[in-house]
Every structure is written in C-alpha cells, then in structure tokens.
Amino acid sequence: MKTTEKKRVHFTDNYLINPTNPIEINLIGAGGTGSKVLTALMEMNHSLNELGHAGLFVRLWDDDIITQANLGRQRFADCETGLYKSVALINRVNRFSGTNWKAETAKFEKTPLGQLPENASATIFISCVDNVKSRFEIAGMLSELNNGRFYHNKPKYWLDFGNSQHTGQVILSTAQKIRQPDSEKYETVANMPSVTEEFGELLRASETEDHTPSCSLAEALQKQDLFINATLVQMGSSLLWSLFRNGLTENRGFFLNLKDFRSQPIKV
C-alpha cells in the first residue's frame, strides 16, 4: 500500500498568535527595501489590531542621512534631505497611524567594546542590508541573545531581504527551536536555517560587489532596478503575514527574478 508523504510545514510560535503585548520587531535598514517594509508593517499592524491582536512595535535601525540619490526609489521627500532616514520614516508612520514606534540613528552592530547595542532584543528581526558583513553580525548577535543570559524578548524569527539589480531573495528562519504541535496531517519543522547558515559560502563569494553610495538616482538604478525592492517587499511581507494570519507556512522564502518575472518558493 502506497503511503502519502506528509507536507512539511512550520507552525507559528504561539506567542505571535496571541501575545499579551505588541510583538517587538527590529527592522534593520531604512533604504530602498527597509523603507517599504516599514509601510507594510504599518498596514500589518493596523490589520492585526482590527482582528483583536495586540499588533506590532517596530524599532527601525539606520545611521544613514537622506540624500538626493534616495529620492524617487525610496520613501523620502525632497524636504527630508539631510535628516536621518530612520527618524524621517518613523515620525511619518507615527503621525499617520498614531503608533509610538522608535527610530535608532545607529547601525545595528556591537559597540567598540563588543557589547550588544541597547534595545537589541526583539521577537522578530527583519534585515534589509546591502552587505554580507552585516548579515553575519546579525547572525552572531541573534545567537548571543539566545544564549541564556537574556530572558526578555528572546528572538524567534529572522526575515532577511536581499537583492541585486534584477534578482533577489527573501529567507525566513527561526532564531531558536520553535515548539511544534503534534500533527497527523503534517510533518512539522521546528528549525528553519538562516541565510548565513544555508547560503554562507555564496554570500562570501558575492562580497566583492560595490556597495559605495550612489550620487544620483540614475546611478542607483544601475545597481538596483526601480521595482525590485518593492516586489520583494510585497512578497516577503506576505510571508510574514501568513505566519500571523494562518498560523503556519509551507514556504520559508523565495527567489525572485524580476527581469523574466519568475519566482521560485523555498519549501520548509
């Protein structure tokens, strides 16, 4: 008799489904991707509140200043040039939706003495960074936050966005083992590997790419196509939304090629 193979899924950590307080999120990077992820989180927060959920509390990390090259492709206006990206975005969101989210005008990295930054802990980490070094630093800090010395807000998930000019990927991983329910219907998966665990060698191989700031929008568009960030954000945010709304996921990310409109899911 042929046995049917069970579908592999990951069930969302219970705390995300029914929290007592808003879910704390560290959003790292406020550029072409991060500025749009913040808008998606604002929409998600409102929707969760309407469904009786405690919603989200976001802390946005970025030490960059808004320049003329950021206008058009990123969520900034001409009158905001010279301001910190994180401050401009968070102030706008708070005014628009009445939230009390916070801006950090610093990189999400350890201090010169090797200490974790203040307010480093959160339940969900979302990275929208453009270099490999930052991803490995985030991975190291997540490991440190989960090593037993920290009890408040232990990290549970890491959602990483990355892209080149026409292609990109979003990877959802678990920052710790997530307890799974017993299931006769599904094969449950408690651990999902991070982008640095699974694609570490590929990331290091791509480290030679140029990450110097662009002087104009035209120059920026040579590095990243106009809609690659927005497309990744909508699809990646939908993956995060499914964790809250459906309580499980059978996909832990995807690869996207916007040049020929192909998307390939990454199964749990």
C-alpha positions as a LaTeX table, in Angstrom:
\begin{tabular}{lrrr}
\hline
Residue & $x$ (\AA) & $y$ (\AA) & $z$ (\AA) \\
\hline
Met1 & 0.00 & 0.00 & 0.00 \\
Lys2 & 1.40 & 3.39 & $-1.03$ \\
Thr3 & 1.88 & 5.84 & 1.82 \\
Thr4 & 1.24 & 9.50 & 1.16 \\
Glu5 & 4.15 & 11.74 & 2.07 \\
Lys6 & 3.19 & 14.36 & 4.61 \\
Lys7 & 3.54 & 18.02 & 3.67 \\
Arg8 & 6.29 & 19.76 & 5.63 \\
Val9 & 5.11 & 22.89 & 7.44 \\
His10 & 6.24 & 25.19 & 10.21 \\
Phe11 & 3.67 & 26.21 & 12.81 \\
Thr12 & 3.98 & 29.77 & 14.09 \\
Asp13 & 5.21 & 30.25 & 17.64 \\
Asn14 & 2.19 & 30.61 & 19.93 \\
Tyr15 & 3.34 & 33.97 & 21.28 \\
Leu16 & 2.95 & 35.58 & 17.84 \\
Ile17 & $-0.63$ & 34.37 & 17.56 \\
Asn18 & $-1.91$ & 35.56 & 20.93 \\
Pro19 & 0.55 & 37.98 & 22.57 \\
Thr20 & $-0.15$ & 40.00 & 25.70 \\
Asn21 & 1.78 & 42.98 & 24.30 \\
Pro22 & 2.65 & 44.18 & 20.78 \\
Ile23 & 5.21 & 41.95 & 19.05 \\
Glu24 & 8.58 & 43.74 & 19.09 \\
Ile25 & 10.36 & 43.92 & 15.73 \\
Asn26 & 13.85 & 45.16 & 14.92 \\
Leu27 & 13.81 & 46.43 & 11.34 \\
Ile28 & 17.44 & 46.83 & 10.25 \\
Gly29 & 17.98 & 49.14 & 7.29 \\
Ala30 & 15.81 & 52.02 & 6.05 \\
Gly31 & 16.78 & 52.21 & 2.37 \\
Gly32 & 15.04 & 51.07 & $-0.79$ \\
Thr33 & 13.78 & 47.87 & 0.85 \\
Gly34 & 13.55 & 48.82 & 4.52 \\
Ser35 & 11.55 & 52.00 & 3.92 \\
Lys36 & 8.92 & 49.95 & 2.08 \\
Val37 & 8.94 & 47.13 & 4.65 \\
Leu38 & 8.08 & 49.76 & 7.28 \\
Thr39 & 4.99 & 50.74 & 5.28 \\
Ala40 & 4.00 & 47.06 & 5.04 \\
Leu41 & 4.44 & 46.65 & 8.81 \\
Met42 & 2.24 & 49.70 & 9.39 \\
Glu43 & $-0.51$ & 48.11 & 7.29 \\
Met44 & 0.01 & 44.78 & 9.04 \\
Asn45 & $-0.19$ & 46.39 & 12.47 \\
His46 & $-3.50$ & 48.08 & 11.67 \\
Ser47 & $-4.95$ & 44.85 & 10.26 \\
Leu48 & $-3.85$ & 42.83 & 13.30 \\
Asn49 & $-5.39$ & 45.40 & 15.65 \\
Glu50 & $-8.68$ & 45.19 & 13.75 \\
Leu51 & $-8.60$ & 41.41 & 14.27 \\
Gly52 & $-8.20$ & 41.82 & 18.05 \\
His53 & $-4.44$ & 41.20 & 18.08 \\
Ala54 & $-2.03$ & 43.32 & 20.16 \\
Gly55 & $-0.22$ & 44.33 & 16.98 \\
Leu56 & 3.41 & 45.31 & 16.43 \\
Phe57 & 6.04 & 47.58 & 17.93 \\
Val58 & 8.81 & 48.43 & 15.47 \\
Arg59 & 12.29 & 49.80 & 16.13 \\
Leu60 & 13.99 & 50.99 & 12.93 \\
Trp61 & 17.80 & 50.96 & 12.80 \\
Asp62 & 19.77 & 53.05 & 10.30 \\
Asp63 & 22.53 & 55.65 & 10.59 \\
Asp64 & 22.23 & 56.95 & 7.01 \\
Ile65 & 21.28 & 60.51 & 6.09 \\
Ile66 & 18.78 & 61.17 & 3.26 \\
Thr67 & 20.41 & 62.47 & 0.06 \\
Gln68 & 19.11 & 63.45 & $-3.39$ \\
Ala69 & 20.06 & 59.97 & $-4.69$ \\
Asn70 & 17.50 & 58.43 & $-2.28$ \\
Leu71 & 14.53 & 60.35 & $-3.71$ \\
Gly72 & 12.20 & 58.51 & $-6.09$ \\
Arg73 & 13.24 & 54.92 & $-5.41$ \\
Gln74 & 12.95 & 55.21 & $-1.63$ \\
Arg75 & 10.18 & 56.54 & 0.60 \\
Phe76 & 11.59 & 60.06 & 1.04 \\
Ala77 & 10.58 & 63.59 & 0.00 \\
Asp78 & 12.82 & 66.44 & $-1.12$ \\
Cys79 & 12.13 & 68.37 & 2.10 \\
Glu80 & 13.54 & 65.43 & 4.13 \\
Thr81 & 17.06 & 65.55 & 2.66 \\
Gly82 & 19.62 & 65.93 & 5.42 \\
Leu83 & 17.52 & 64.09 & 8.00 \\
Tyr84 & 18.25 & 60.61 & 9.33 \\
Lys85 & 16.32 & 58.04 & 7.28 \\
Ser86 & 15.11 & 56.22 & 10.39 \\
Val87 & 13.84 & 59.42 & 12.06 \\
Ala88 & 12.02 & 60.71 & 8.95 \\
Leu89 & 10.29 & 57.37 & 8.35 \\
Ile90 & 9.31 & 56.65 & 11.95 \\
Asn91 & 7.99 & 60.18 & 12.52 \\
Arg92 & 5.85 & 59.85 & 9.40 \\
Val93 & 4.45 & 56.46 & 10.41 \\
Asn94 & 3.71 & 57.61 & 13.96 \\
Arg95 & 1.88 & 60.71 & 12.72 \\
Phe96 & $-0.08$ & 58.69 & 10.18 \\
Ser97 & $-1.16$ & 55.79 & 12.36 \\
Gly98 & $-0.85$ & 57.02 & 15.96 \\
Thr99 & 1.81 & 54.47 & 16.86 \\
Asn100 & 4.79 & 55.03 & 19.16 \\
Trp101 & 7.44 & 53.22 & 17.13 \\
Lys102 & 11.09 & 54.18 & 17.65 \\
Ala103 & 13.98 & 55.27 & 15.44 \\
Glu104 & 17.60 & 54.36 & 16.15 \\
Thr105 & 20.12 & 56.61 & 14.37 \\
Ala106 & 22.82 & 53.94 & 14.56 \\
Lys107 & 23.84 & 50.78 & 12.80 \\
Phe108 & 22.65 & 47.54 & 14.34 \\
Glu109 & 26.06 & 46.36 & 15.47 \\
Lys110 & 28.09 & 45.73 & 18.61 \\
Thr111 & 29.75 & 48.61 & 20.43 \\
Pro112 & 33.54 & 49.11 & 20.13 \\
Leu113 & 33.80 & 47.22 & 23.43 \\
Gly114 & 31.99 & 44.23 & 21.93 \\
Gln115 & 28.71 & 44.77 & 23.76 \\
Leu116 & 25.28 & 44.40 & 22.26 \\
Pro117 & 23.54 & 47.72 & 21.50 \\
Glu118 & 20.80 & 48.95 & 23.80 \\
Asn119 & 17.33 & 47.74 & 22.78 \\
Ala120 & 18.92 & 44.95 & 20.73 \\
Ser121 & 16.39 & 42.31 & 21.69 \\
Ala122 & 13.14 & 41.72 & 19.82 \\
Thr123 & 10.88 & 38.83 & 18.87 \\
Ile124 & 11.31 & 39.28 & 15.11 \\
Phe125 & 14.33 & 40.60 & 13.23 \\
Ile126 & 13.94 & 41.90 & 9.67 \\
Ser127 & 17.17 & 42.71 & 7.84 \\
Cys128 & 17.25 & 44.91 & 4.74 \\
Val129 & 21.00 & 45.39 & 4.49 \\
Asp130 & 23.22 & 45.62 & 1.43 \\
Asn131 & 26.38 & 43.88 & 2.63 \\
Val132 & 27.43 & 40.42 & 3.75 \\
Lys133 & 29.28 & 41.56 & 6.89 \\
Ser134 & 26.07 & 42.94 & 8.42 \\
Arg135 & 24.23 & 39.63 & 7.91 \\
Phe136 & 26.92 & 37.66 & 9.72 \\
Glu137 & 26.96 & 40.24 & 12.53 \\
Ile138 & 23.19 & 39.92 & 12.90 \\
Ala139 & 23.50 & 36.12 & 13.00 \\
Gly140 & 26.11 & 36.37 & 15.75 \\
Met141 & 24.02 & 38.78 & 17.82 \\
Leu142 & 20.92 & 36.59 & 17.48 \\
Ser143 & 22.94 & 33.66 & 18.79 \\
Glu144 & 24.17 & 35.76 & 21.71 \\
Leu145 & 20.67 & 36.99 & 22.54 \\
Asn146 & 19.51 & 33.37 & 22.70 \\
Asn147 & 22.38 & 32.02 & 24.80 \\
Gly148 & 20.51 & 32.04 & 28.12 \\
Arg149 & 21.67 & 35.33 & 29.62 \\
Phe150 & 18.78 & 37.27 & 28.12 \\
Tyr151 & 15.22 & 36.46 & 29.10 \\
His152 & 13.08 & 39.32 & 27.84 \\
Asn153 & 12.07 & 39.19 & 24.19 \\
Lys154 & 14.21 & 36.32 & 23.04 \\
Pro155 & 14.43 & 36.33 & 19.23 \\
Lys156 & 12.18 & 33.83 & 17.48 \\
Tyr157 & 12.34 & 34.67 & 13.76 \\
Trp158 & 14.71 & 36.36 & 11.30 \\
Leu159 & 13.42 & 37.54 & 7.92 \\
Asp160 & 16.21 & 38.59 & 5.54 \\
Phe161 & 15.72 & 40.57 & 2.31 \\
Gly162 & 18.50 & 40.69 & $-0.29$ \\
Asn163 & 18.73 & 41.70 & $-3.92$ \\
Ser164 & 20.94 & 42.65 & $-6.86$ \\
Gln165 & 19.82 & 44.68 & $-9.87$ \\
His166 & 17.07 & 42.38 & $-11.19$ \\
Thr167 & 17.01 & 39.44 & $-8.77$ \\
Gly168 & 16.52 & 38.90 & $-5.07$ \\
Gln169 & 15.52 & 36.53 & $-2.33$ \\
Val170 & 13.73 & 36.53 & 0.99 \\
Ile171 & 14.66 & 33.95 & 3.63 \\
Leu172 & 12.64 & 33.27 & 6.79 \\
Ser173 & 14.50 & 31.45 & 9.54 \\
Thr174 & 14.00 & 30.55 & 13.18 \\
Ala175 & 16.30 & 32.17 & 15.72 \\
Gln176 & 15.59 & 29.32 & 18.15 \\
Lys177 & 13.81 & 25.99 & 18.10 \\
Ile178 & 10.09 & 26.69 & 17.88 \\
Arg179 & 7.94 & 24.14 & 19.65 \\
Gln180 & 5.61 & 22.42 & 17.19 \\
Pro181 & 2.25 & 20.78 & 17.87 \\
Asp182 & 1.66 & 17.09 & 17.26 \\
Ser183 & 0.12 & 16.62 & 13.84 \\
Glu184 & $-1.17$ & 13.61 & 11.93 \\
Lys185 & $-1.67$ & 15.66 & 8.78 \\
Tyr186 & 1.71 & 17.46 & 8.54 \\
Glu187 & 5.37 & 16.83 & 9.13 \\
Thr188 & 6.24 & 19.73 & 11.42 \\
Val189 & 9.58 & 21.57 & 11.23 \\
Ala190 & 10.87 & 23.31 & 14.36 \\
Asn191 & 14.06 & 24.82 & 12.89 \\
Met192 & 14.48 & 26.74 & 9.64 \\
Pro193 & 18.10 & 27.61 & 8.68 \\
Ser194 & 19.19 & 31.23 & 8.39 \\
Val195 & 20.54 & 32.89 & 5.25 \\
Thr196 & 24.07 & 32.78 & 6.71 \\
Glu197 & 23.80 & 29.09 & 7.63 \\
Glu198 & 22.40 & 27.95 & 4.30 \\
Phe199 & 23.99 & 30.36 & 1.86 \\
Gly200 & 27.10 & 31.48 & 3.77 \\
Glu201 & 29.57 & 30.48 & 1.04 \\
Leu202 & 27.52 & 32.17 & $-1.69$ \\
Leu203 & 27.28 & 35.32 & 0.42 \\
Arg204 & 31.04 & 35.43 & 0.95 \\
Ala205 & 31.61 & 34.85 & $-2.76$ \\
Ser206 & 29.44 & 37.90 & $-3.56$ \\
Glu207 & 31.31 & 40.10 & $-1.08$ \\
Thr208 & 33.28 & 41.79 & $-3.85$ \\
Glu209 & 30.21 & 43.68 & $-5.09$ \\
Asp210 & 30.36 & 47.50 & $-4.97$ \\
His211 & 28.41 & 49.00 & $-2.05$ \\
Thr212 & 29.61 & 52.60 & $-2.31$ \\
Pro213 & 26.77 & 55.14 & $-2.04$ \\
Ser214 & 25.21 & 56.31 & $-5.30$ \\
Cys215 & 25.46 & 60.01 & $-6.16$ \\
Ser216 & 22.21 & 60.10 & $-8.16$ \\
Leu217 & 19.03 & 58.14 & $-8.80$ \\
Ala218 & 20.32 & 57.27 & $-12.29$ \\
Glu219 & 23.44 & 55.74 & $-10.77$ \\
Ala220 & 21.39 & 53.90 & $-8.13$ \\
Leu221 & 19.21 & 52.38 & $-10.87$ \\
Gln222 & 22.32 & 50.83 & $-12.43$ \\
Lys223 & 22.68 & 48.78 & $-9.23$ \\
Gln224 & 19.03 & 48.08 & $-8.41$ \\
Asp225 & 16.10 & 48.21 & $-10.82$ \\
Leu226 & 13.24 & 50.54 & $-9.92$ \\
Phe227 & 10.75 & 47.88 & $-8.76$ \\
Ile228 & 12.92 & 45.01 & $-7.47$ \\
Asn229 & 12.76 & 46.28 & $-3.87$ \\
Ala230 & 9.02 & 46.90 & $-3.90$ \\
Thr231 & 8.27 & 43.48 & $-5.40$ \\
Leu232 & 10.44 & 41.68 & $-2.86$ \\
Val233 & 8.81 & 43.64 & $-0.03$ \\
Gln234 & 5.26 & 42.77 & $-1.03$ \\
Met235 & 6.03 & 39.07 & $-1.38$ \\
Gly236 & 8.23 & 38.88 & 1.73 \\
Ser237 & 5.70 & 40.77 & 3.85 \\
Ser238 & 3.03 & 38.36 & 2.66 \\
Leu239 & 5.17 & 35.51 & 4.02 \\
Leu240 & 5.34 & 37.23 & 7.42 \\
Trp241 & 1.61 & 38.00 & 7.33 \\
Ser242 & 0.85 & 34.29 & 6.72 \\
Leu243 & 2.62 & 33.43 & 9.99 \\
Phe244 & 0.18 & 35.67 & 11.85 \\
Arg245 & $-2.96$ & 35.05 & 9.81 \\
Asn246 & $-2.70$ & 31.33 & 9.02 \\
Gly247 & $-0.59$ & 30.15 & 11.96 \\
Leu248 & 1.66 & 28.07 & 9.69 \\
Thr249 & 3.65 & 28.19 & 6.50 \\
Glu250 & 4.85 & 25.60 & 3.99 \\
Asn251 & 7.31 & 28.07 & 2.46 \\
Arg252 & 10.26 & 29.73 & 4.17 \\
Gly253 & 11.10 & 32.16 & 1.43 \\
Phe254 & 11.57 & 32.52 & $-2.31$ \\
Phe255 & 13.91 & 33.50 & $-5.12$ \\
Leu256 & 12.74 & 36.21 & $-7.49$ \\
Asn257 & 13.91 & 37.17 & $-10.98$ \\
Leu258 & 12.05 & 40.31 & $-11.98$ \\
Lys259 & 13.68 & 40.50 & $-15.43$ \\
Asp260 & 11.75 & 37.46 & $-16.65$ \\
Phe261 & 9.05 & 37.54 & $-13.95$ \\
Arg262 & 9.95 & 34.22 & $-12.34$ \\
Ser263 & 9.52 & 33.38 & $-8.68$ \\
Gln264 & 10.61 & 30.11 & $-7.02$ \\
Pro265 & 9.37 & 29.29 & $-3.50$ \\
Ile266 & 11.72 & 27.72 & $-0.93$ \\
Lys267 & 9.87 & 24.97 & 0.89 \\
Val268 & 10.11 & 24.39 & 4.64 \\
\hline
\end{tabular}
